[in-house]
Short mmCIF file of C-alpha atoms in Angstrom, two decimals:
data_model
loop_
_atom_site.label_atom_id
_atom_site.label_comp_id
_atom_site.label_asym_id
_atom_site.label_seq_id
_atom_site.Cartn_x
_atom_site.Cartn_y
_atom_site.Cartn_z
CA MET R 33 -2.57 156.50 110.91
CA ALA R 34 -4.67 154.24 108.71
CA GLY R 35 -4.91 157.03 106.16
CA GLY R 36 -1.15 157.18 105.57
CA GLY R 37 1.56 159.53 106.76
CA ILE R 38 3.93 156.91 108.20
CA MET R 39 7.47 158.16 107.69
CA ALA R 40 9.67 155.53 105.96
CA THR R 41 13.34 155.24 105.04
CA THR R 42 15.49 153.97 102.19
CA GLU R 43 18.53 153.49 104.46
CA VAL R 44 18.99 149.91 105.68
CA SER R 45 20.77 151.17 108.81
CA ARG R 46 17.65 153.01 110.03
CA ILE R 47 15.00 150.29 109.89
CA GLU R 48 15.23 149.62 113.64
CA ALA R 49 14.88 152.19 116.39
CA PRO R 50 17.56 152.58 119.09
CA VAL R 51 16.78 150.59 122.22
CA THR R 52 17.06 151.61 125.88
CA ALA R 53 18.30 149.42 128.75
CA LYS R 54 14.73 149.21 130.10
CA ALA R 55 13.55 147.88 126.75
CA TYR R 56 16.27 145.21 126.79
CA LEU R 57 15.09 144.04 130.20
CA MET R 58 11.49 143.90 128.98
CA CYS R 59 12.53 141.67 126.09
CA ALA R 60 14.67 139.47 128.31
CA PHE R 61 11.96 138.86 130.91
CA ALA R 62 9.91 136.85 128.41
CA ALA R 63 12.70 134.25 128.48
CA PHE R 64 11.55 133.41 132.02
CA GLY R 65 8.98 131.13 130.34
CA GLY R 66 11.73 128.57 129.91
CA ILE R 67 11.97 127.96 133.66
CA PHE R 68 8.71 126.10 134.10
CA PHE R 69 9.21 124.21 130.83
CA GLY R 70 12.63 123.07 132.05
CA TYR R 71 11.43 122.39 135.58
CA ASP R 72 8.47 120.34 134.37
CA SER R 73 10.74 118.32 132.09
CA GLY R 74 13.36 117.82 134.78
CA TYR R 75 11.51 116.86 137.94
CA ILE R 76 9.97 113.69 136.48
CA ASN R 77 13.42 112.14 135.98
CA GLY R 78 14.12 112.03 139.72
CA VAL R 79 10.56 111.53 140.93
CA LEU R 80 10.21 108.22 139.09
CA ALA R 81 13.33 106.95 140.87
CA MET R 82 12.05 107.82 144.37
CA PRO R 83 11.31 104.79 146.59
CA TYR R 84 7.97 106.24 147.76
CA VAL R 85 6.81 106.84 144.16
CA ILE R 86 7.97 103.42 142.99
CA THR R 87 5.97 101.82 145.79
CA MET R 88 2.95 104.01 145.00
CA LEU R 89 2.97 103.09 141.29
CA THR R 90 4.02 99.42 141.52
CA GLY R 91 2.88 98.23 144.98
CA LYS R 92 6.37 96.86 145.65
CA GLN R 93 8.15 97.54 148.93
CA GLN R 94 11.72 98.84 148.90
CA PRO R 95 14.13 95.92 149.39
CA PRO R 96 17.22 96.11 151.61
CA ALA R 97 20.31 97.56 149.93
CA SER R 98 22.14 94.27 150.42
CA ASP R 99 19.70 92.51 148.06
CA THR R 100 21.28 93.62 144.78
CA ALA R 101 18.94 91.74 142.47
CA ALA R 102 15.80 93.01 144.18
CA THR R 103 17.16 96.56 144.30
CA LYS R 104 17.77 96.57 140.54
CA ALA R 105 14.23 95.28 139.98
CA PHE R 106 12.76 97.94 142.27
CA VAL R 107 11.86 100.40 139.48
CA VAL R 108 8.77 101.71 137.72
CA SER R 109 8.06 99.49 134.72
CA SER R 110 9.20 100.63 131.28
CA SER R 111 5.61 100.94 130.07
CA HIS R 112 4.56 103.19 132.97
CA THR R 113 7.76 105.24 132.72
CA SER R 114 7.16 105.69 129.01
CA LEU R 115 3.56 106.78 129.56
CA ILE R 116 4.26 109.22 132.40
CA VAL R 117 7.21 110.91 130.71
CA SER R 118 5.85 111.04 127.16
CA ILE R 119 2.28 112.14 127.95
CA LEU R 120 3.49 115.68 128.73
CA SER R 121 5.05 115.88 125.26
CA ALA R 122 1.85 114.61 123.68
CA GLY R 123 -0.14 117.40 125.31
CA THR R 124 2.49 119.94 124.37
CA PHE R 125 2.39 118.82 120.72
CA PHE R 126 -1.30 119.66 120.43
CA GLY R 127 -0.91 122.78 122.56
CA ALA R 128 1.79 124.13 120.24
CA ILE R 129 -0.40 123.62 117.16
CA MET R 130 -3.34 125.35 118.87
CA ALA R 131 -1.03 128.21 119.83
CA GLY R 132 -0.51 128.92 116.13
CA ASP R 133 -4.17 129.96 115.93
CA LEU R 134 -4.46 131.60 119.32
CA ALA R 135 -1.39 133.80 118.81
CA ASP R 136 -3.01 135.33 115.72
CA PHE R 137 -6.51 135.60 117.20
CA ILE R 138 -5.89 136.90 120.74
CA GLY R 139 -2.24 137.96 120.61
CA ARG R 140 1.16 136.54 121.50
CA ARG R 141 1.23 137.84 125.07
CA THR R 142 -2.35 136.78 125.87
CA THR R 143 -1.72 133.27 124.52
CA VAL R 144 1.25 132.85 126.88
CA ILE R 145 -0.82 134.05 129.86
CA LEU R 146 -3.62 131.62 128.88
CA GLY R 147 -1.03 128.85 128.66
CA CYS R 148 0.09 129.62 132.22
CA GLY R 149 -3.51 129.21 133.40
CA VAL R 150 -3.92 125.84 131.67
CA PHE R 151 -0.57 124.71 133.07
CA ILE R 152 -1.65 125.61 136.62
CA VAL R 153 -4.75 123.40 136.27
CA GLY R 154 -2.54 120.48 135.19
CA VAL R 155 -0.15 121.00 138.10
CA ILE R 156 -3.01 121.02 140.62
CA LEU R 157 -4.20 117.66 139.28
CA GLN R 158 -0.68 116.23 139.64
CA ILE R 159 -0.44 117.48 143.23
CA ALA R 160 -3.76 115.79 144.02
CA SER R 161 -2.70 112.48 142.44
CA SER R 162 -2.02 109.37 144.50
CA GLY R 163 -1.75 106.95 141.60
CA LEU R 164 -1.06 106.61 137.90
CA GLY R 165 -4.36 107.90 136.47
CA LEU R 166 -4.52 111.44 137.86
CA LEU R 167 -0.77 111.91 137.51
CA VAL R 168 -0.98 111.14 133.79
CA ALA R 169 -4.08 113.32 133.33
CA GLY R 170 -2.39 116.23 135.08
CA ARG R 171 0.75 115.95 132.96
CA LEU R 172 -1.36 115.81 129.79
CA ILE R 173 -3.21 119.03 130.68
CA ALA R 174 -0.01 120.72 131.83
CA GLY R 175 1.43 119.74 128.47
CA PHE R 176 -1.19 121.82 126.66
CA GLY R 177 -0.16 124.83 128.73
CA VAL R 178 3.53 124.25 128.03
CA GLY R 179 2.68 123.96 124.32
CA PHE R 180 0.95 127.35 124.35
CA VAL R 181 3.90 128.95 126.10
CA SER R 182 6.82 127.25 124.31
CA ALA R 183 5.49 128.01 120.82
CA THR R 184 4.38 131.57 121.50
CA ILE R 185 7.14 132.87 123.76
CA ILE R 186 9.78 132.20 121.07
CA MET R 187 7.74 134.18 118.54
CA TYR R 188 7.09 136.99 121.03
CA MET R 189 10.78 137.38 121.88
CA SER R 190 11.83 137.21 118.21
CA GLU R 191 9.33 139.90 117.28
CA VAL R 192 10.20 142.38 120.04
CA ALA R 193 13.95 141.83 120.48
CA PRO R 194 16.49 144.15 118.78
CA LYS R 195 18.18 142.45 115.82
CA LYS R 196 21.73 142.78 117.19
CA VAL R 197 20.94 140.78 120.33
CA ARG R 198 17.89 138.79 119.23
CA GLY R 199 19.84 135.55 119.21
CA ALA R 200 21.21 136.20 122.70
CA ILE R 201 17.80 137.11 124.11
CA VAL R 202 16.07 134.08 122.60
CA SER R 203 18.99 131.98 123.87
CA GLY R 204 18.00 133.26 127.29
CA TYR R 205 14.90 131.10 126.91
CA GLN R 206 17.10 128.01 126.63
CA PHE R 207 19.16 129.24 129.59
CA CYS R 208 15.97 129.49 131.66
CA ILE R 209 15.09 125.94 130.58
CA THR R 210 18.42 124.77 132.00
CA ILE R 211 17.81 126.72 135.23
CA GLY R 212 14.43 124.99 135.47
CA LEU R 213 16.12 121.62 135.00
CA LEU R 214 18.67 122.48 137.69
CA LEU R 215 16.04 123.68 140.16
CA ALA R 216 14.11 120.47 139.59
CA SER R 217 17.22 118.39 140.24
CA VAL R 218 18.00 120.30 143.44
CA VAL R 219 14.45 120.01 144.77
CA VAL R 220 14.17 116.31 143.88
CA TYR R 221 17.58 115.67 145.44
CA GLY R 222 16.29 117.27 148.64
CA THR R 223 13.02 115.30 148.79
CA GLN R 224 14.11 111.92 147.39
CA ASN R 225 14.40 110.23 150.79
CA ARG R 226 11.11 111.43 152.22
CA THR R 227 8.79 108.56 153.09
CA ASP R 228 5.54 110.40 152.48
CA SER R 229 3.72 112.01 149.55
CA GLY R 230 5.75 115.19 150.05
CA SER R 231 8.57 113.44 148.21
CA TYR R 232 6.80 114.06 144.89
CA ARG R 233 4.15 116.67 145.78
CA ILE R 234 6.70 119.30 146.85
CA PRO R 235 8.62 119.21 143.52
CA ILE R 236 5.35 119.25 141.57
CA ALA R 237 3.80 122.10 143.59
CA LEU R 238 6.76 124.44 143.07
CA GLN R 239 5.82 124.63 139.38
CA LEU R 240 2.89 126.85 140.33
CA LEU R 241 5.30 129.61 141.31
CA TRP R 242 6.98 129.80 137.89
CA ALA R 243 3.66 129.94 136.02
CA ILE R 244 2.26 132.68 138.28
CA LEU R 245 5.41 134.80 137.97
CA LEU R 246 5.48 134.51 134.17
CA ALA R 247 1.78 135.35 133.76
CA ALA R 248 1.96 138.31 136.15
CA GLY R 249 5.10 139.67 134.51
CA LEU R 250 3.83 139.39 130.95
CA ALA R 251 0.60 141.13 131.92
CA THR R 252 2.67 144.29 132.41
CA LEU R 253 4.57 144.02 129.09
CA PRO R 254 3.37 145.33 125.71
CA GLU R 255 1.94 143.09 123.00
CA SER R 256 4.10 142.38 119.95
CA PRO R 257 3.84 145.30 117.49
CA ARG R 258 4.03 142.83 114.60
CA TYR R 259 0.86 141.15 115.89
CA PHE R 260 -0.97 144.47 115.67
CA VAL R 261 0.37 145.03 112.14
CA LYS R 262 -0.93 141.62 111.12
CA ARG R 263 -4.33 142.55 112.57
CA GLY R 264 -4.28 145.92 110.79
CA GLN R 265 -4.30 147.86 114.09
CA LEU R 266 -1.50 150.27 113.23
CA ASP R 267 -2.12 152.82 116.02
CA LYS R 268 -1.75 150.04 118.59
CA ALA R 269 1.31 148.75 116.71
CA ALA R 270 2.98 152.17 116.95
CA ASN R 271 2.23 152.38 120.68
CA ALA R 272 3.54 148.86 121.36
CA LEU R 273 6.68 149.47 119.31
CA ALA R 274 7.35 152.71 121.19
CA ARG R 275 7.10 150.85 124.50
CA VAL R 276 9.30 147.99 123.32
CA ARG R 277 12.01 150.34 122.00
CA GLY R 278 11.75 152.86 124.85
CA GLN R 279 11.16 155.73 122.40
CA PRO R 280 8.31 158.26 122.02
CA GLU R 281 5.60 157.19 119.60
CA SER R 282 6.21 160.27 117.44
CA SER R 283 9.91 159.43 117.03
CA GLU R 284 11.13 159.24 113.46
CA TYR R 285 12.87 155.96 114.36
CA ILE R 286 9.60 154.39 115.51
CA GLN R 287 7.83 155.57 112.36
CA GLN R 288 10.55 154.17 110.10
CA GLU R 289 10.71 150.78 111.81
CA LEU R 290 6.93 150.51 111.73
CA ALA R 291 6.91 151.47 108.04
CA GLU R 292 9.37 148.67 107.27
CA ILE R 293 7.25 146.08 109.13
CA ILE R 294 4.11 147.26 107.29
CA ALA R 295 5.82 147.27 103.87
CA ASN R 296 7.25 143.79 104.41
CA HIS R 297 3.84 142.48 105.47
CA GLU R 298 2.22 143.98 102.38
CA TYR R 299 4.93 142.42 100.20
CA GLU R 300 4.32 138.97 101.71
CA LEU R 301 0.54 139.38 101.27
CA GLN R 302 1.06 140.06 97.58
CA VAL R 303 3.18 136.92 97.21
CA ILE R 304 0.63 134.68 98.98
CA PRO R 305 -2.68 136.46 99.71
CA GLN R 306 -4.58 135.63 102.88
CA GLY R 307 -7.89 133.81 102.56
CA SER R 308 -10.10 131.61 104.68
CA TYR R 309 -9.07 129.99 107.95
CA PHE R 310 -8.24 126.78 106.07
CA ASN R 311 -6.16 128.69 103.52
CA SER R 312 -4.23 130.40 106.30
CA TRP R 313 -2.95 126.98 107.36
CA MET R 314 -2.43 125.79 103.79
CA ASN R 315 -0.26 128.86 103.13
CA CYS R 316 2.40 127.19 105.27
CA PHE R 317 2.71 124.50 102.60
CA LYS R 318 2.67 126.63 99.44
CA GLY R 319 5.61 127.16 97.13
CA SER R 320 8.40 125.07 95.65
CA LEU R 321 10.48 122.70 97.74
CA PHE R 322 13.53 123.87 95.78
CA LYS R 323 13.03 127.60 96.43
CA SER R 324 14.80 128.54 99.67
CA ASN R 325 12.26 131.18 100.77
CA SER R 326 9.05 129.33 99.88
CA ASN R 327 6.64 128.76 102.76
CA LEU R 328 6.77 125.00 102.15
CA ARG R 329 10.57 124.97 102.36
CA LEU R 330 10.53 127.13 105.52
CA THR R 331 7.92 124.94 107.21
CA ILE R 332 9.95 121.83 106.47
CA LEU R 333 13.10 123.62 107.64
CA GLY R 334 11.54 124.68 110.95
CA THR R 335 9.94 121.32 111.75
CA SER R 336 12.99 119.29 110.74
CA LEU R 337 15.37 121.54 112.71
CA GLN R 338 13.37 120.92 115.88
CA MET R 339 13.31 117.21 115.06
CA MET R 340 17.11 117.26 114.76
CA GLN R 341 17.41 119.00 118.13
CA GLN R 342 15.56 116.09 119.74
CA TRP R 343 17.64 113.60 117.75
CA THR R 344 20.76 114.80 119.57
CA GLY R 345 19.58 112.59 122.46
CA VAL R 346 20.12 115.17 125.20
CA ASN R 347 16.72 114.52 126.74
CA PHE R 348 17.76 110.91 127.24
CA VAL R 349 20.20 112.23 129.86
CA PHE R 350 17.69 114.58 131.48
CA TYR R 351 14.65 112.29 131.36
CA PHE R 352 16.30 108.96 132.08
CA GLY R 353 19.77 109.89 133.31
CA THR R 354 19.16 108.90 136.93
CA ASN R 355 18.01 105.41 135.98
CA PHE R 356 20.76 105.07 133.36
CA PHE R 357 23.49 105.96 135.87
CA LYS R 358 21.86 103.60 138.36
CA GLN R 359 22.09 100.75 135.80
CA LEU R 360 25.82 101.29 135.33
CA GLY R 361 26.16 99.59 138.72
CA THR R 362 29.33 101.36 139.87
CA ILE R 363 27.80 104.69 140.94
CA SER R 364 26.75 105.02 144.58
CA ASN R 365 24.57 108.12 144.09
CA PRO R 366 23.00 108.42 140.61
CA PHE R 367 20.90 111.39 141.80
CA LEU R 368 24.10 113.37 142.41
CA ILE R 369 25.52 112.52 138.96
CA SER R 370 22.25 113.60 137.37
CA LEU R 371 22.49 116.87 139.30
CA ILE R 372 26.04 117.39 138.02
CA THR R 373 25.03 116.91 134.37
CA THR R 374 22.24 119.43 134.86
CA LEU R 375 24.68 121.90 136.42
CA VAL R 376 26.97 121.54 133.40
CA ASN R 377 23.98 122.35 131.20
CA VAL R 378 23.23 125.53 133.17
CA CYS R 379 26.81 126.79 133.34
CA SER R 380 27.46 126.16 129.63
CA THR R 381 24.39 127.81 128.12
CA PRO R 382 25.37 131.48 128.80
CA ILE R 383 28.35 131.00 126.47
CA SER R 384 25.79 130.83 123.65
CA PHE R 385 24.71 134.43 124.37
CA TYR R 386 28.06 135.57 122.96
CA ILE R 387 28.92 133.02 120.29
CA ILE R 388 25.46 133.00 118.67
CA GLU R 389 25.90 136.68 117.76
CA ARG R 390 29.66 136.57 117.24
CA LEU R 391 29.96 133.35 115.20
CA GLY R 392 26.39 133.01 113.95
CA ARG R 393 23.63 130.41 114.13
CA ARG R 394 24.82 128.20 111.26
CA THR R 395 28.43 128.04 112.44
CA ILE R 396 27.68 126.97 116.00
CA LEU R 397 25.15 124.38 114.82
CA LEU R 398 27.85 122.80 112.64
CA TRP R 399 30.51 122.75 115.36
CA GLY R 400 28.02 121.64 117.98
CA ALA R 401 26.93 118.65 115.94
CA MET R 402 30.54 117.66 115.32
CA GLY R 403 31.44 117.89 119.00
CA MET R 404 28.44 115.82 120.07
CA VAL R 405 29.24 113.10 117.52
CA ILE R 406 32.76 112.68 118.91
CA CYS R 407 31.65 112.62 122.57
CA GLN R 408 28.78 110.19 122.02
CA PHE R 409 30.86 107.66 120.13
CA ILE R 410 33.54 107.81 122.81
CA VAL R 411 30.91 107.13 125.52
CA ALA R 412 29.47 104.23 123.53
CA ILE R 413 32.89 102.67 122.80
CA ILE R 414 34.01 102.90 126.44
CA GLY R 415 30.68 101.48 127.60
CA VAL R 416 30.81 98.38 125.41
CA THR R 417 34.51 97.65 125.93
CA ASP R 418 35.08 98.36 129.63
CA GLY R 419 31.74 99.43 131.06
CA GLN R 420 32.12 97.61 134.42
CA ASN R 421 35.36 99.39 135.31
CA PRO R 422 34.71 102.29 137.74
CA SER R 423 37.45 104.35 136.09
CA ALA R 424 35.91 103.75 132.67
CA VAL R 425 32.49 104.77 133.99
CA SER R 426 34.02 107.99 135.31
CA ALA R 427 35.40 108.67 131.84
CA MET R 428 31.96 108.02 130.34
CA ILE R 429 30.40 110.52 132.72
CA ALA R 430 33.09 113.08 131.84
CA PHE R 431 32.39 112.77 128.10
CA ILE R 432 28.63 112.90 128.73
CA CYS R 433 29.25 116.23 130.46
CA ILE R 434 31.35 117.47 127.51
CA TYR R 435 28.57 116.34 125.15
CA ILE R 436 26.06 118.33 127.23
CA PHE R 437 28.42 121.33 126.99
CA PHE R 438 28.35 121.16 123.19
CA PHE R 439 24.56 120.87 123.16
CA ALA R 440 24.00 123.68 125.66
CA THR R 441 26.18 126.15 123.77
CA THR R 442 24.91 125.33 120.27
CA TRP R 443 21.89 123.19 119.42
CA GLY R 444 20.02 123.93 122.63
CA PRO R 445 19.52 127.66 122.01
CA ALA R 446 20.22 128.00 118.27
CA ALA R 447 17.39 125.71 117.13
CA TRP R 448 14.88 127.93 118.98
CA VAL R 449 16.48 131.12 117.66
CA VAL R 450 16.33 130.03 114.02
CA ILE R 451 12.66 128.99 114.01
CA GLY R 452 11.71 132.39 115.43
CA GLU R 453 13.53 134.16 112.59
CA ILE R 454 12.86 132.34 109.33
CA PHE R 455 9.07 132.67 108.90
CA PRO R 456 7.42 135.73 107.25
CA LEU R 457 4.78 137.52 109.31
CA PRO R 458 1.66 136.15 107.49
CA VAL R 459 2.56 132.55 108.45
CA ARG R 460 4.87 133.15 111.42
CA SER R 461 2.52 132.09 114.20
CA ARG R 462 1.56 128.85 112.49
CA GLY R 463 5.08 128.16 111.24
CA VAL R 464 6.57 128.55 114.72
CA GLY R 465 3.66 126.55 116.16
CA LEU R 466 4.26 123.67 113.74
CA SER R 467 8.01 123.77 114.41
CA THR R 468 7.51 123.70 118.16
CA ALA R 469 4.95 120.91 117.76
CA SER R 470 7.59 118.95 115.84
CA ASN R 471 9.98 119.37 118.76
CA TRP R 472 7.39 118.00 121.15
CA LEU R 473 6.30 115.22 118.80
CA TRP R 474 9.85 113.91 118.63
CA ASN R 475 10.30 114.56 122.33
CA CYS R 476 7.26 112.35 122.87
CA ILE R 477 8.50 109.67 120.48
CA ILE R 478 11.94 109.55 122.12
CA ALA R 479 10.44 109.59 125.63
CA THR R 480 8.17 106.71 124.60
CA ILE R 481 10.73 104.44 122.97
CA THR R 482 13.79 105.13 125.13
CA PRO R 483 12.62 103.09 128.16
CA TYR R 484 12.17 100.13 125.82
CA MET R 485 15.64 100.70 124.38
CA VAL R 486 17.54 100.90 127.66
CA GLY R 487 15.22 99.32 130.25
CA GLU R 488 16.68 96.19 131.82
CA ASP R 489 13.34 94.46 131.33
CA GLU R 490 13.33 95.41 127.62
CA GLY R 491 16.12 96.22 125.12
CA ASN R 492 18.78 96.80 127.77
CA LEU R 493 21.07 98.63 125.31
CA GLY R 494 22.91 100.47 128.07
CA ALA R 495 25.80 102.54 126.72
CA LYS R 496 25.17 101.21 123.18
CA VAL R 497 22.33 103.74 122.92
CA PHE R 498 24.99 106.42 122.42
CA PHE R 499 25.89 104.84 119.06
CA ILE R 500 22.36 105.76 117.99
CA TRP R 501 22.55 109.34 119.29
CA GLY R 502 26.00 109.80 117.75
CA SER R 503 24.80 108.62 114.34
CA LEU R 504 21.83 110.98 114.50
CA CYS R 505 24.11 113.89 115.40
CA ALA R 506 26.21 113.07 112.33
CA THR R 507 23.01 113.37 110.30
CA ALA R 508 22.37 116.75 111.97
CA PHE R 509 25.80 117.97 110.84
CA VAL R 510 25.09 117.14 107.18
CA TYR R 511 21.59 118.62 107.49
CA THR R 512 22.94 121.91 108.86
CA TYR R 513 25.62 122.23 106.18
CA PHE R 514 23.16 121.98 103.31
CA LEU R 515 19.97 123.54 104.71
CA ILE R 516 20.47 126.03 107.57
CA PRO R 517 20.95 129.71 106.56
CA GLU R 518 22.83 132.34 108.55
CA THR R 519 20.46 134.93 110.06
CA LYS R 520 22.59 136.84 112.58
CA GLY R 521 22.48 140.63 112.62
CA LEU R 522 19.40 140.91 110.39
CA SER R 523 15.93 142.21 111.15
CA LEU R 524 13.11 139.71 110.66
CA GLU R 525 12.19 141.57 107.48
CA GLN R 526 15.79 141.39 106.20
CA VAL R 527 15.82 137.65 106.88
CA ASP R 528 12.91 137.35 104.42
CA LYS R 529 14.93 139.15 101.75
CA MET R 530 18.10 137.17 102.48
CA MET R 531 16.23 133.87 102.13
CA GLU R 532 14.90 135.07 98.78
CA GLU R 533 18.30 136.04 97.34
CA THR R 534 20.76 133.43 98.66
CA THR R 535 21.29 129.75 99.42
CA PRO R 536 22.09 128.41 102.91
CA ARG R 537 25.77 127.96 102.05
CA THR R 538 26.16 131.55 100.77
CA SER R 539 23.81 133.24 103.24
CA ALA R 540 26.55 134.39 105.64
CA LYS R 541 27.95 136.73 102.95
CA TRP R 542 24.63 138.46 102.25
CA VAL R 543 24.40 142.17 103.11
CA PRO R 544 21.13 144.19 103.18
CA HIS R 545 21.01 146.58 100.23
CA THR R 546 17.48 148.00 100.20
CA THR R 547 14.39 148.39 102.37
CA PHE R 548 10.95 146.94 101.79
CA ALA R 549 9.50 150.43 102.22
CA SER R 550 11.47 151.77 99.24
CA GLU R 551 10.59 148.72 97.14
CA MET R 552 6.87 148.95 97.87
CA GLY R 553 6.77 152.68 97.17
CA LEU R 554 7.07 156.02 98.97
CA THR R 555 5.32 159.35 98.49
CA GLU R 556 7.26 162.53 97.65
CA LYS R 557 7.23 163.35 101.38
CA GLY R 558 9.04 160.10 102.19
CA THR R 559 6.02 158.34 103.72
CA LEU R 560 4.54 154.98 102.83
CA LYS R 561 1.99 155.15 100.04
CA PRO R 562 -1.51 155.39 101.55
CA GLU R 563 -2.76 152.41 99.55
CA ILE R 564 -0.14 150.17 101.22
CA VAL R 565 -1.30 151.20 104.68
CA GLU R 566 -4.95 150.85 103.72
CA ASP R 567 -4.43 147.36 102.30
CA VAL R 568 -2.67 146.18 105.47
CA VAL R 569 -5.50 147.58 107.60
CA ARG R 570 -8.10 145.92 105.35
CA SER R 571 -6.36 142.53 105.29
CA GLY R 572 -5.96 142.64 109.07
CA SER R 573 -9.68 142.97 109.57
CA VAL R 574 -10.29 139.49 108.09
CA VAL R 575 -7.55 137.52 109.89
#
């Protein structure tokens, strides 16, 4: 194959092979990676509110329920809460950046499997912990594993999923995150009253199951064909693409889709040639800030979009919701309320499977931001005006649930979908890695500062914190309007062309009109020019 002879097409409707039901299931399974990310994020919320854990970390004994003042003071300190919750995000930040290299060197699938192994080591340390030190160390190491998985699984799904349902399949990752959060809430709810180490060790140990299932499942799936194209291994790329699409390797459809991927990669290499390892990272920051398809602009877009997702404040509810509801003072079972908010998150997310392909990424991000702004300001206003009234608190909880609905159907999945689509192949692994690292950096920042903002021994903002989240969501609305393009229904290669020819506000009207294969040049027999194939093979050998 390296010598040429790859059949290409000039018809934009034939750049992607038909897909079988089996191939859809293969693509969807990768979304399972979201379960242990969600579970790991969700269990810590309830564990830190367990009486046994509070005693273990503080040395205090649980006071009688009749002693209201002592009961309110019976919590893990803000500094320890901040450290335990945020250290996972710190590890994940560095893990996501490292994944940008590993995904290009050893492959997307292998990087995810390696991440599962690292995560398992971290979980074992947490199970063995009986104090602050080992618990923090275990969460840090587990964070590296989550970073490997969260950065790479998005890229893997984006590269293997069919364009018509790519948004829905990648949204499945967010859905699995919500299932993980729900499972964590259920397990923690069931072990919260245990008076032994099983109260926290059982929820922690269950994480091993999700990592083992993901690693074992991915070991049976094909590698991303676009990874093999980047490495110049075109025979392996054809084989992987045939498996992903459920078509024979000799199929004209497989040949034409592969030709389009190769031609697009060659085009991008001509725009910004590959060089040394250092240059491969610097390529992410080349180009004009004012050119919508420059690598610099795309890197800023990806990292800032993930920052905005964290700015919505949803992880405040999932990380600190139990303690926040406890502080409201009129709720008898804050664990149950936290479980309800998580259930709303799970039940709402599947709606995104439909609307992200029907309405588009840009549209739902705009409406989602608007809906969250309204809900958050209502919660904040009720909290500061009548926050001690049980009926008012019930209304606050209702609007928090509506706010979670808006997040789960829009910003939750769409932010992940967009970062998997906007980067060209030469910088995709590092662009997605940097974007995911941004998500975890801001996750870490918010997890660090939030206890100081709402802790009764610190800022004690209470419901006023929702004024902050609401204002940040208003910023996200403006950001989306001016900067987020519409990418629905396009192949990853067509997204490159769309970004080159339109602005974010006009992107929804763009229609594919040519193929990269026809632009780069075909032989009289309708195959890619041999020199294109040879150059891709040669450039792949020095990645």
